[in-house]
Short mmCIF file of C-alpha atoms in Angstrom, two decimals:
data_model
loop_
_atom_site.label_atom_id
_atom_site.label_comp_id
_atom_site.label_asym_id
_atom_site.label_seq_id
_atom_site.Cartn_x
_atom_site.Cartn_y
_atom_site.Cartn_z
CA UNK J 1 0.00 0.00 0.00
CA UNK J 2 2.84 2.40 0.81
CA UNK J 3 4.45 1.91 -2.60
CA UNK J 4 1.12 2.52 -4.33
CA UNK J 5 0.53 5.66 -2.26
CA UNK J 6 4.01 6.89 -3.16
CA UNK J 7 3.32 6.24 -6.85
CA UNK J 8 0.09 8.23 -6.63
CA UNK J 9 1.95 11.11 -4.98
CA UNK J 10 4.60 11.12 -7.72
CA UNK J 11 1.93 11.01 -10.43
CA UNK J 12 0.06 13.91 -8.80
CA UNK J 13 3.25 15.98 -8.60
CA UNK J 14 3.98 15.24 -12.26
CA UNK J 15 0.44 16.30 -13.18
CA UNK J 16 0.93 19.58 -11.31
CA UNK J 17 4.22 20.19 -13.12
CA UNK J 18 2.65 19.54 -16.52
CA UNK J 19 -0.34 21.77 -15.69
CA UNK J 20 2.03 24.54 -14.64
CA UNK J 21 3.94 24.30 -17.92
CA UNK J 22 0.76 24.28 -19.98
CA UNK J 23 -1.01 27.11 -18.14
CA UNK J 24 2.04 29.26 -17.29
CA UNK J 25 1.06 32.03 -19.73
CA UNK J 26 -2.44 32.29 -18.34
CA UNK J 27 -1.21 32.32 -14.76
CA UNK J 28 1.32 35.09 -15.34
CA UNK J 29 -0.79 37.25 -17.69
CA UNK J 30 -2.25 40.03 -15.49
CA UNK J 31 -5.15 40.66 -17.86
CA UNK J 32 -6.51 37.23 -16.96
CA UNK J 33 -6.66 37.74 -13.23
CA UNK J 34 -9.42 36.05 -11.28
CA UNK J 35 -11.25 39.29 -10.53
CA UNK J 36 -11.26 40.20 -14.23
CA UNK J 37 -12.67 36.80 -15.12
CA UNK J 38 -15.29 37.00 -12.38
CA UNK J 39 -16.52 40.30 -13.75
CA UNK J 40 -16.78 38.89 -17.26
CA UNK J 41 -18.72 35.67 -16.72
CA UNK J 42 -21.46 34.75 -14.25
CA UNK J 43 -20.22 31.14 -14.17
CA UNK J 44 -17.27 32.21 -12.03
CA UNK J 45 -19.59 34.07 -9.66
CA UNK J 46 -21.81 30.99 -9.37
CA UNK J 47 -18.85 28.72 -8.63
CA UNK J 48 -17.48 31.17 -6.08
CA UNK J 49 -20.90 31.52 -4.44
CA UNK J 50 -21.36 27.76 -4.11
CA UNK J 51 -17.91 27.31 -2.60
CA UNK J 52 -18.49 30.18 -0.17
CA UNK J 53 -21.88 28.80 0.87
CA UNK J 54 -20.37 25.40 1.64
CA UNK J 55 -17.52 26.99 3.61
CA UNK J 56 -19.91 29.25 5.53
CA UNK J 57 -22.13 26.29 6.42
CA UNK J 58 -19.17 24.26 7.67
CA UNK J 59 -17.81 27.19 9.69
CA UNK J 60 -21.25 27.88 11.19
CA UNK J 61 -21.59 24.24 12.23
CA UNK J 62 -18.14 24.35 13.83
CA UNK J 63 -18.91 27.58 15.71
CA UNK J 64 -22.35 26.46 16.89
CA UNK J 65 -21.13 22.93 17.77
CA UNK J 66 -24.24 21.34 16.29
CA UNK J 67 -23.88 18.34 14.02
CA UNK J 68 -20.78 17.46 12.07
CA UNK J 69 -19.42 19.41 9.10
CA UNK J 70 -21.10 17.03 6.67
CA UNK J 71 -24.12 15.71 8.59
CA UNK J 72 -26.88 17.42 10.55
CA UNK J 73 -26.54 20.61 12.54
CA UNK J 74 -27.18 24.29 12.07
CA UNK J 75 -27.45 25.43 9.24
CA UNK J 76 -28.41 22.79 6.72
CA UNK J 77 -25.66 22.67 4.12
CA UNK J 78 -27.89 20.90 1.62
CA UNK J 79 -30.55 23.58 1.91
CA UNK J 80 -27.91 26.31 1.70
CA UNK J 81 -26.44 24.92 -1.52
CA UNK J 82 -29.89 24.27 -3.02
CA UNK J 83 -31.08 27.81 -2.37
CA UNK J 84 -27.74 29.22 -3.53
CA UNK J 85 -28.30 27.36 -6.78
CA UNK J 86 -31.78 28.80 -7.07
CA UNK J 87 -30.52 32.33 -6.41
CA UNK J 88 -27.68 31.95 -8.92
CA UNK J 89 -30.02 30.52 -11.56
CA UNK J 90 -32.39 33.43 -10.99
CA UNK J 91 -29.63 35.99 -11.52
CA UNK J 92 -28.12 34.24 -14.54
CA UNK J 93 -31.46 33.69 -16.28
CA UNK J 94 -32.76 37.23 -15.66
CA UNK J 95 -32.20 38.25 -19.28
CA UNK J 96 -33.80 35.16 -20.83
CA UNK J 97 -37.29 34.95 -22.25
CA UNK J 98 -38.67 32.44 -19.71
CA UNK J 99 -36.77 33.73 -16.69
CA UNK J 100 -39.70 33.45 -14.26
CA UNK J 101 -40.42 29.84 -15.24
CA UNK J 102 -36.74 28.90 -14.92
CA UNK J 103 -36.51 30.56 -11.52
CA UNK J 104 -39.73 28.90 -10.34
CA UNK J 105 -38.51 25.43 -11.35
CA UNK J 106 -35.17 26.00 -9.61
CA UNK J 107 -36.99 27.21 -6.49
CA UNK J 108 -39.18 24.12 -6.47
CA UNK J 109 -36.09 21.90 -6.61
CA UNK J 110 -34.45 23.84 -3.76
CA UNK J 111 -37.63 23.58 -1.73
CA UNK J 112 -37.79 19.82 -2.32
CA UNK J 113 -34.19 19.45 -1.13
CA UNK J 114 -35.02 21.39 2.04
CA UNK J 115 -38.20 19.38 2.58
CA UNK J 116 -36.33 16.09 2.18
CA UNK J 117 -33.84 17.13 4.89
CA UNK J 118 -36.69 17.77 7.33
CA UNK J 119 -38.67 14.65 6.41
CA UNK J 120 -35.62 12.42 6.77
CA UNK J 121 -35.10 13.73 10.29
CA UNK J 122 -31.59 15.01 9.64
CA UNK J 123 -32.51 18.68 10.16
CA UNK J 124 -35.21 20.71 11.85
CA UNK J 125 -37.24 23.35 10.07
CA UNK J 126 -35.18 26.08 11.75
CA UNK J 127 -31.89 24.56 10.54
CA UNK J 128 -33.23 24.28 7.00
CA UNK J 129 -34.57 27.84 7.17
CA UNK J 130 -31.20 29.28 8.18
CA UNK J 131 -29.51 27.17 5.52
CA UNK J 132 -31.87 28.65 2.94
CA UNK J 133 -31.19 32.19 4.17
CA UNK J 134 -27.45 31.58 3.94
CA UNK J 135 -27.91 30.16 0.45
CA UNK J 136 -29.81 33.23 -0.68
CA UNK J 137 -27.59 35.87 0.93
CA UNK J 138 -24.15 34.78 -0.31
CA UNK J 139 -24.95 34.65 -4.06
CA UNK J 140 -27.02 37.83 -3.79
CA UNK J 141 -24.10 39.70 -2.27
CA UNK J 142 -21.66 38.34 -4.86
CA UNK J 143 -23.94 39.13 -7.80
CA UNK J 144 -24.54 42.63 -6.46
CA UNK J 145 -20.78 43.20 -6.16
CA UNK J 146 -19.66 41.68 -9.45
CA UNK J 147 -22.74 40.81 -11.47
#
């Protein structure tokens, strides 16, 4: 097992070296900075929002000492990510023809995720509610700043 783990480590380091050589120009070119890319495409804002929502949920669970980072506790991470997805979809689809229908369908999916967490007994309604609030606030703030 140790030899196999060492081989995986060497392969991962080689992959990092190859990626560095391939993407060196993009990494060093200041016109392609992350902030510039975020301002140009909403996909980067969505990805950043989802990552921040997950991190905020894990930090909140650690601070409140309820549940584990990936199971139960306050706030519901599943509800937070589901409602963050709904919020992001609503912002991204605002200029489309059927924006209200798209937003409504995304909301229904987020609501079903939240409902499933309560029905399965993993979270209470309050935990799911605060997860939903977290999931709405983070993407809203990011889209208002850079959207």
